Tab-separated table of N, CA and C in Angstrom:
chain	number	residue	atom	x	y	z
X	30	MET	N	0.842	-1.165	0.000
X	30	MET	CA	0.000	0.000	0.000
X	30	MET	C	0.889	1.230	0.000
X	31	SER	N	0.469	2.214	-0.766
X	31	SER	CA	1.210	3.458	-0.860
X	31	SER	C	0.280	4.594	-0.460
X	32	THR	N	0.811	5.566	0.255
X	32	THR	CA	-0.012	6.663	0.745
X	32	THR	C	0.776	7.951	0.689
X	33	PHE	N	0.112	9.032	0.320
X	33	PHE	CA	0.676	10.345	0.580
X	33	PHE	C	-0.472	11.267	0.920
X	34	SER	N	-0.183	12.245	1.717
X	34	SER	CA	-1.210	13.214	2.075
X	34	SER	C	-0.546	14.536	2.360
X	35	GLY	N	-1.390	15.513	2.551
X	35	GLY	CA	-0.874	16.829	2.842
X	35	GLY	C	-0.765	17.666	1.594
X	36	SER	N	-0.363	18.879	1.800
X	36	SER	CA	-0.217	19.826	0.709
X	36	SER	C	0.636	20.971	1.212
X	37	SER	N	1.320	21.614	0.306
X	37	SER	CA	2.082	22.788	0.711
X	37	SER	C	1.142	23.933	1.062
X	38	ASP	N	-0.090	23.866	0.602
X	38	ASP	CA	-1.094	24.879	0.883
X	38	ASP	C	-2.198	24.214	1.696
X	39	GLN	N	-2.332	24.562	2.958
X	39	GLN	CA	-3.301	23.924	3.834
X	39	GLN	C	-4.741	24.167	3.387
X	40	ALA	N	-4.971	25.138	2.507
X	40	ALA	CA	-6.328	25.400	2.033
X	40	ALA	C	-6.775	24.349	1.019
X	41	THR	N	-5.852	23.538	0.525
X	41	THR	CA	-6.194	22.549	-0.484
X	41	THR	C	-5.689	21.170	-0.065
X	42	PRO	N	-6.360	20.532	0.902
X	42	PRO	CA	-5.915	19.217	1.370
X	42	PRO	C	-6.086	18.146	0.298
X	43	LEU	N	-5.212	17.144	0.357
X	43	LEU	CA	-5.253	16.063	-0.614
X	43	LEU	C	-4.653	14.804	-0.004
X	44	SER	N	-5.249	13.668	-0.310
X	44	SER	CA	-4.648	12.388	0.063
X	44	SER	C	-4.861	11.401	-1.067
X	45	VAL	N	-3.888	10.525	-1.258
X	45	VAL	CA	-3.994	9.446	-2.236
X	45	VAL	C	-3.476	8.177	-1.572
X	46	VAL	N	-4.322	7.151	-1.556
X	46	VAL	CA	-3.964	5.858	-0.972
X	46	VAL	C	-4.154	4.807	-2.055
X	47	THR	N	-3.159	3.954	-2.238
X	47	THR	CA	-3.271	2.895	-3.246
X	47	THR	C	-3.146	1.532	-2.588
X	48	ARG	N	-3.840	0.565	-3.164
X	48	ARG	CA	-3.702	-0.811	-2.712
X	48	ARG	C	-4.045	-1.752	-3.862
X	49	TRP	N	-3.407	-2.908	-3.832
X	49	TRP	CA	-3.584	-3.924	-4.870
X	49	TRP	C	-4.555	-5.001	-4.408
X	50	SER	N	-5.308	-5.536	-5.341
X	50	SER	CA	-6.111	-6.733	-5.160
X	50	SER	C	-5.920	-7.548	-6.434
X	51	ASP	N	-5.065	-8.549	-6.359
X	51	ASP	CA	-4.636	-9.301	-7.542
X	51	ASP	C	-4.012	-8.325	-8.534
X	52	ARG	N	-4.556	-8.231	-9.732
X	52	ARG	CA	-4.002	-7.330	-10.752
X	52	ARG	C	-4.816	-6.043	-10.880
X	53	VAL	N	-5.639	-5.770	-9.854
X	53	VAL	CA	-6.436	-4.548	-9.831
X	53	VAL	C	-5.785	-3.578	-8.846
X	54	LEU	N	-5.532	-2.372	-9.309
X	54	LEU	CA	-4.978	-1.331	-8.447
X	54	LEU	C	-6.079	-0.335	-8.125
X	55	LEU	N	-6.328	-0.153	-6.839
X	55	LEU	CA	-7.342	0.780	-6.370
X	55	LEU	C	-6.637	2.007	-5.800
X	56	MET	N	-7.001	3.170	-6.315
X	56	MET	CA	-6.457	4.439	-5.818
X	56	MET	C	-7.602	5.252	-5.227
X	57	GLU	N	-7.494	5.544	-3.939
X	57	GLU	CA	-8.500	6.355	-3.259
X	57	GLU	C	-7.961	7.774	-3.122
X	58	VAL	N	-8.686	8.713	-3.688
X	58	VAL	CA	-8.284	10.118	-3.647
X	58	VAL	C	-9.270	10.864	-2.760
X	59	GLY	N	-8.749	11.666	-1.853
X	59	GLY	CA	-9.587	12.466	-0.973
X	59	GLY	C	-9.128	13.905	-0.945
X	60	GLY	N	-10.062	14.804	-0.762
X	60	GLY	CA	-9.732	16.223	-0.692
X	60	GLY	C	-10.147	16.955	-1.946
X	61	GLU	N	-9.416	17.980	-2.273
X	61	GLU	CA	-9.734	18.839	-3.407
X	61	GLU	C	-8.797	18.556	-4.573
X	62	VAL	N	-9.410	18.273	-5.728
X	62	VAL	CA	-8.614	18.060	-6.942
X	62	VAL	C	-8.851	19.295	-7.814
X	63	GLU	N	-7.960	20.246	-7.633
X	63	GLU	CA	-8.074	21.537	-8.306
X	63	GLU	C	-6.723	21.916	-8.887
X	64	LEU	N	-6.576	23.122	-9.324
X	64	LEU	CA	-5.391	23.556	-10.055
X	64	LEU	C	-4.088	23.231	-9.336
X	65	LEU	N	-4.029	23.414	-8.014
X	65	LEU	CA	-2.793	23.158	-7.283
X	65	LEU	C	-2.525	21.668	-7.084
X	66	ASN	N	-3.569	20.888	-6.815
X	66	ASN	CA	-3.399	19.469	-6.509
X	66	ASN	C	-3.496	18.549	-7.712
X	67	ALA	N	-4.128	18.988	-8.778
X	67	ALA	CA	-4.334	18.119	-9.940
X	67	ALA	C	-3.023	17.522	-10.467
X	68	PRO	N	-1.931	18.282	-10.552
X	68	PRO	CA	-0.686	17.675	-11.034
X	68	PRO	C	-0.184	16.541	-10.129
X	69	ARG	N	-0.386	16.660	-8.825
X	69	ARG	CA	0.031	15.597	-7.902
X	69	ARG	C	-0.813	14.349	-8.101
X	70	VAL	N	-2.115	14.537	-8.300
X	70	VAL	CA	-2.998	13.397	-8.547
X	70	VAL	C	-2.628	12.745	-9.875
X	71	GLU	N	-2.404	13.552	-10.888
X	71	GLU	CA	-2.048	13.013	-12.201
X	71	GLU	C	-0.731	12.242	-12.138
X	72	SER	N	0.235	12.772	-11.426
X	72	SER	CA	1.515	12.080	-11.293
X	72	SER	C	1.326	10.713	-10.633
X	73	ALA	N	0.523	10.663	-9.583
X	73	ALA	CA	0.261	9.383	-8.907
X	73	ALA	C	-0.434	8.400	-9.841
X	74	ILE	N	-1.384	8.893	-10.641
X	74	ILE	CA	-2.096	8.020	-11.578
X	74	ILE	C	-1.153	7.509	-12.661
X	75	MET	N	-0.356	8.387	-13.227
X	75	MET	CA	0.555	7.965	-14.297
X	75	MET	C	1.607	6.989	-13.767
X	76	ASN	N	2.065	7.199	-12.549
X	76	ASN	CA	2.984	6.234	-11.935
X	76	ASN	C	2.305	4.892	-11.751
X	77	ALA	N	1.022	4.917	-11.425
X	77	ALA	CA	0.264	3.668	-11.266
X	77	ALA	C	0.175	2.914	-12.592
X	78	PHE	N	-0.016	3.627	-13.673
X	78	PHE	CA	-0.060	2.970	-14.987
X	78	PHE	C	1.261	2.281	-15.303
X	79	ASP	N	2.363	2.866	-14.861
X	79	ASP	CA	3.674	2.256	-15.094
X	79	ASP	C	3.813	0.907	-14.395
X	80	LEU	N	2.988	0.652	-13.379
X	80	LEU	CA	3.004	-0.636	-12.668
X	80	LEU	C	2.237	-1.720	-13.427
X	81	ARG	N	1.577	-1.345	-14.509
X	81	ARG	CA	0.872	-2.249	-15.425
X	81	ARG	C	-0.233	-3.079	-14.756
X	82	PRO	N	-1.155	-2.423	-14.047
X	82	PRO	CA	-2.289	-3.188	-13.538
X	82	PRO	C	-3.184	-3.600	-14.704
X	83	GLU	N	-3.945	-4.659	-14.526
X	83	GLU	CA	-4.940	-5.002	-15.550
X	83	GLU	C	-6.055	-3.971	-15.539
X	84	ILE	N	-6.412	-3.539	-14.316
X	84	ILE	CA	-7.480	-2.554	-14.147
X	84	ILE	C	-7.048	-1.557	-13.084
X	85	LEU	N	-7.306	-0.288	-13.350
X	85	LEU	CA	-7.066	0.773	-12.378
X	85	LEU	C	-8.423	1.361	-12.008
X	86	ILE	N	-8.746	1.283	-10.726
X	86	ILE	CA	-9.976	1.890	-10.224
X	86	ILE	C	-9.572	3.138	-9.453
X	87	LEU	N	-10.063	4.261	-9.907
X	87	LEU	CA	-9.777	5.545	-9.290
X	87	LEU	C	-11.006	5.950	-8.477
X	88	ASP	N	-10.884	5.901	-7.163
X	88	ASP	CA	-12.011	6.198	-6.277
X	88	ASP	C	-11.967	7.667	-5.871
X	89	PHE	N	-12.870	8.444	-6.447
X	89	PHE	CA	-12.980	9.869	-6.149
X	89	PHE	C	-14.115	10.151	-5.166
X	90	SER	N	-14.627	9.127	-4.480
X	90	SER	CA	-15.750	9.353	-3.569
X	90	SER	C	-15.357	10.235	-2.387
X	91	GLY	N	-14.073	10.341	-2.086
X	91	GLY	CA	-13.606	11.214	-1.016
X	91	GLY	C	-13.225	12.599	-1.495
X	92	VAL	N	-13.431	12.890	-2.767
X	92	VAL	CA	-13.087	14.202	-3.323
X	92	VAL	C	-14.197	15.187	-2.975
X	93	THR	N	-13.814	16.305	-2.395
X	93	THR	CA	-14.779	17.316	-1.970
X	93	THR	C	-14.945	18.452	-2.968
X	94	PHE	N	-14.004	18.566	-3.913
X	94	PHE	CA	-14.092	19.584	-4.958
X	94	PHE	C	-13.328	19.072	-6.172
X	95	LEU	N	-13.968	19.128	-7.337
X	95	LEU	CA	-13.364	18.659	-8.579
X	95	LEU	C	-13.452	19.779	-9.603
X	96	SER	N	-12.313	20.381	-9.910
X	96	SER	CA	-12.284	21.502	-10.851
X	96	SER	C	-12.059	20.997	-12.275
X	97	SER	N	-12.022	21.928	-13.202
X	97	SER	CA	-11.751	21.560	-14.594
X	97	SER	C	-10.361	20.944	-14.725
X	98	ALA	N	-9.421	21.368	-13.890
X	98	ALA	CA	-8.086	20.755	-13.910
X	98	ALA	C	-8.176	19.287	-13.497
X	99	GLY	N	-9.013	18.974	-12.535
X	99	GLY	CA	-9.223	17.587	-12.119
X	99	GLY	C	-9.916	16.777	-13.192
X	100	LEU	N	-10.877	17.376	-13.875
X	100	LEU	CA	-11.553	16.692	-14.985
X	100	LEU	C	-10.560	16.386	-16.109
X	101	ALA	N	-9.659	17.319	-16.365
X	101	ALA	CA	-8.639	17.103	-17.399
X	101	ALA	C	-7.729	15.939	-17.020
X	102	VAL	N	-7.443	15.784	-15.735
X	102	VAL	CA	-6.645	14.644	-15.271
X	102	VAL	C	-7.369	13.339	-15.604
X	103	LEU	N	-8.672	13.298	-15.372
X	103	LEU	CA	-9.445	12.095	-15.699
X	103	LEU	C	-9.399	11.776	-17.187
X	104	VAL	N	-9.508	12.795	-18.015
X	104	VAL	CA	-9.456	12.591	-19.466
X	104	VAL	C	-8.095	12.039	-19.874
X	105	ARG	N	-7.032	12.635	-19.371
X	105	ARG	CA	-5.687	12.159	-19.731
X	105	ARG	C	-5.444	10.744	-19.204
X	106	ALA	N	-5.947	10.441	-18.025
X	106	ALA	CA	-5.796	9.085	-17.482
X	106	ALA	C	-6.567	8.081	-18.332
X	107	HIS	N	-7.763	8.446	-18.729
X	107	HIS	CA	-8.561	7.563	-19.588
X	107	HIS	C	-7.834	7.315	-20.915
X	108	ASN	N	-7.279	8.361	-21.480
X	108	ASN	CA	-6.536	8.222	-22.736
X	108	ASN	C	-5.289	7.366	-22.547
X	109	ARG	N	-4.606	7.541	-21.426
X	109	ARG	CA	-3.395	6.765	-21.137
X	109	ARG	C	-3.714	5.278	-20.980
X	110	ALA	N	-4.858	4.985	-20.369
X	110	ALA	CA	-5.257	3.585	-20.178
X	110	ALA	C	-5.489	2.913	-21.523
X	111	GLY	N	-6.045	3.653	-22.466
X	111	GLY	CA	-6.309	3.099	-23.787
X	111	GLY	C	-7.103	1.810	-23.696
X	112	THR	N	-6.732	0.849	-24.531
X	112	THR	CA	-7.410	-0.451	-24.520
X	112	THR	C	-6.614	-1.485	-23.741
X	113	ASP	N	-5.421	-1.107	-23.275
X	113	ASP	CA	-4.550	-2.051	-22.575
X	113	ASP	C	-4.907	-2.228	-21.103
X	114	ILE	N	-5.370	-1.155	-20.473
X	114	ILE	CA	-5.648	-1.183	-19.032
X	114	ILE	C	-7.085	-0.743	-18.814
X	115	GLY	N	-7.841	-1.538	-18.076
X	115	GLY	CA	-9.197	-1.134	-17.720
X	115	GLY	C	-9.143	0.063	-16.789
X	116	PHE	N	-9.984	1.039	-17.026
X	116	PHE	CA	-9.980	2.253	-16.220
X	116	PHE	C	-11.398	2.538	-15.761
X	117	ARG	N	-11.583	2.586	-14.454
X	117	ARG	CA	-12.897	2.837	-13.875
X	117	ARG	C	-12.773	3.915	-12.813
X	118	VAL	N	-13.828	4.712	-12.669
X	118	VAL	CA	-13.827	5.805	-11.705
X	118	VAL	C	-15.038	5.653	-10.784
X	119	VAL	N	-14.790	5.799	-9.492
X	119	VAL	CA	-15.861	5.795	-8.495
X	119	VAL	C	-16.132	7.242	-8.117
X	120	VAL	N	-17.372	7.664	-8.315
X	120	VAL	CA	-17.785	9.016	-7.942
X	120	VAL	C	-19.095	8.914	-7.175
X	121	ASP	N	-19.184	9.679	-6.104
X	121	ASP	CA	-20.373	9.635	-5.268
X	121	ASP	C	-20.569	11.004	-4.651
X	122	GLY	N	-21.662	11.625	-4.951
X	122	GLY	CA	-21.948	12.935	-4.386
X	122	GLY	C	-21.815	14.036	-5.431
X	123	PRO	N	-22.442	15.167	-5.172
X	123	PRO	CA	-22.486	16.250	-6.153
X	123	PRO	C	-21.134	16.856	-6.494
X	124	ALA	N	-20.160	16.782	-5.596
X	124	ALA	CA	-18.845	17.387	-5.870
X	124	ALA	C	-18.151	16.698	-7.035
X	125	THR	N	-18.460	15.421	-7.260
X	125	THR	CA	-17.812	14.689	-8.348
X	125	THR	C	-18.786	14.279	-9.447
X	126	VAL	N	-19.954	13.828	-9.066
X	126	VAL	CA	-20.914	13.339	-10.064
X	126	VAL	C	-21.351	14.460	-10.995
X	127	ARG	N	-21.700	15.586	-10.425
X	127	ARG	CA	-22.238	16.685	-11.240
X	127	ARG	C	-21.263	17.170	-12.313
X	128	PRO	N	-20.013	17.508	-11.993
X	128	PRO	CA	-19.123	17.971	-13.061
X	128	PRO	C	-18.855	16.898	-14.122
X	129	ILE	N	-18.807	15.652	-13.706
X	129	ILE	CA	-18.562	14.576	-14.673
X	129	ILE	C	-19.761	14.420	-15.602
X	130	GLN	N	-20.964	14.521	-15.055
X	130	GLN	CA	-22.157	14.419	-15.892
X	130	GLN	C	-22.318	15.644	-16.792
X	131	LEU	N	-22.073	16.836	-16.251
X	131	LEU	CA	-22.232	18.063	-17.040
X	131	LEU	C	-21.301	18.105	-18.242
X	132	THR	N	-20.118	17.524	-18.090
X	132	THR	CA	-19.154	17.540	-19.189
X	132	THR	C	-19.316	16.334	-20.117
X	133	GLY	N	-20.167	15.395	-19.737
X	133	GLY	CA	-20.372	14.203	-20.559
X	133	GLY	C	-19.299	13.141	-20.383
X	134	LEU	N	-18.418	13.319	-19.408
X	134	LEU	CA	-17.359	12.329	-19.202
X	134	LEU	C	-17.911	10.970	-18.788
X	135	ASP	N	-19.097	10.978	-18.167
X	135	ASP	CA	-19.692	9.702	-17.772
X	135	ASP	C	-20.088	8.866	-18.988
X	136	GLN	N	-20.108	9.482	-20.164
X	136	GLN	CA	-20.379	8.746	-21.401
X	136	GLN	C	-19.112	8.134	-21.989
X	137	GLU	N	-17.958	8.620	-21.544
X	137	GLU	CA	-16.668	8.152	-22.056
X	137	GLU	C	-15.937	7.245	-21.077
X	138	ILE	N	-16.097	7.521	-19.797
X	138	ILE	CA	-15.373	6.811	-18.741
X	138	ILE	C	-16.365	5.962	-17.958
X	139	GLU	N	-15.970	4.735	-17.630
X	139	GLU	CA	-16.822	3.879	-16.809
X	139	GLU	C	-16.863	4.443	-15.396
X	140	CYS	N	-18.055	4.885	-14.965
X	140	CYS	CA	-18.234	5.469	-13.643
X	140	CYS	C	-19.154	4.591	-12.803
X	141	PHE	N	-18.824	4.483	-11.528
X	141	PHE	CA	-19.590	3.683	-10.585
X	141	PHE	C	-19.804	4.505	-9.324
X	142	SER	N	-20.830	4.158	-8.550
X	142	SER	CA	-21.122	4.917	-7.335
X	142	SER	C	-20.476	4.318	-6.087
X	143	SER	N	-19.802	3.164	-6.230
X	143	SER	CA	-19.113	2.575	-5.077
X	143	SER	C	-17.966	1.691	-5.549
X	144	GLN	N	-17.005	1.476	-4.650
X	144	GLN	CA	-15.910	0.556	-4.953
X	144	GLN	C	-16.453	-0.843	-5.215
X	145	GLU	N	-17.456	-1.232	-4.441
X	145	GLU	CA	-18.033	-2.569	-4.592
X	145	GLU	C	-18.578	-2.773	-6.003
X	146	GLN	N	-19.285	-1.767	-6.541
X	146	GLN	CA	-19.801	-1.870	-7.900
X	146	GLN	C	-18.677	-1.948	-8.926
X	147	ALA	N	-17.656	-1.132	-8.748
X	147	ALA	CA	-16.521	-1.151	-9.676
X	147	ALA	C	-15.804	-2.491	-9.627
X	148	LEU	N	-15.611	-3.026	-8.428
X	148	LEU	CA	-14.955	-4.340	-8.281
X	148	LEU	C	-15.830	-5.465	-8.826
X	149	ALA	N	-17.149	-5.352	-8.654
X	149	ALA	CA	-18.063	-6.362	-9.204
X	149	ALA	C	-18.007	-6.347	-10.725
X	150	ALA	N	-17.868	-5.154	-11.319
X	150	ALA	CA	-17.744	-5.056	-12.769
X	150	ALA	C	-16.443	-5.714	-13.229
X	151	VAL	N	-15.403	-5.605	-12.411
X	151	VAL	CA	-14.123	-6.268	-12.724
X	151	VAL	C	-14.340	-7.768	-12.755
X	152	ALA	N	-15.016	-8.291	-11.734
X	152	ALA	CA	-15.251	-9.733	-11.636
X	152	ALA	C	-16.119	-10.222	-12.794
X	153	GLY	N	-17.002	-9.361	-13.293
X	153	GLY	CA	-17.866	-9.737	-14.393
X	153	GLY	C	-17.239	-9.578	-15.754
X	154	SER	N	-16.049	-8.971	-15.797
X	154	SER	CA	-15.372	-8.715	-17.091
X	154	SER	C	-14.915	-9.996	-17.746
């Protein structure tokens, strides 16, 4: 398991926790994914892709604010996954669901409302 938390700016808290389950890598992101933190989240995601999981589940249910910079991170991560790595996102609550739906990303990226649903989709793949 890998973890980092904190921020140089206390107004924008962030945490990322990763754990493996077989060939599935689960990344739990908490806090604000905005202009200052988005590069840190993206770096963690891209490093995760380098580990070559079969599926990467990005759990944003702990995200309290998702800006356009955070949405751009999701788009780049989805593009990076391509057809080689399954990419799923967990979003729950208006801070994450609403911006993803408004931009239509839920039509491009597999979104689930819980880790259990995302993991069940993995088992059904």
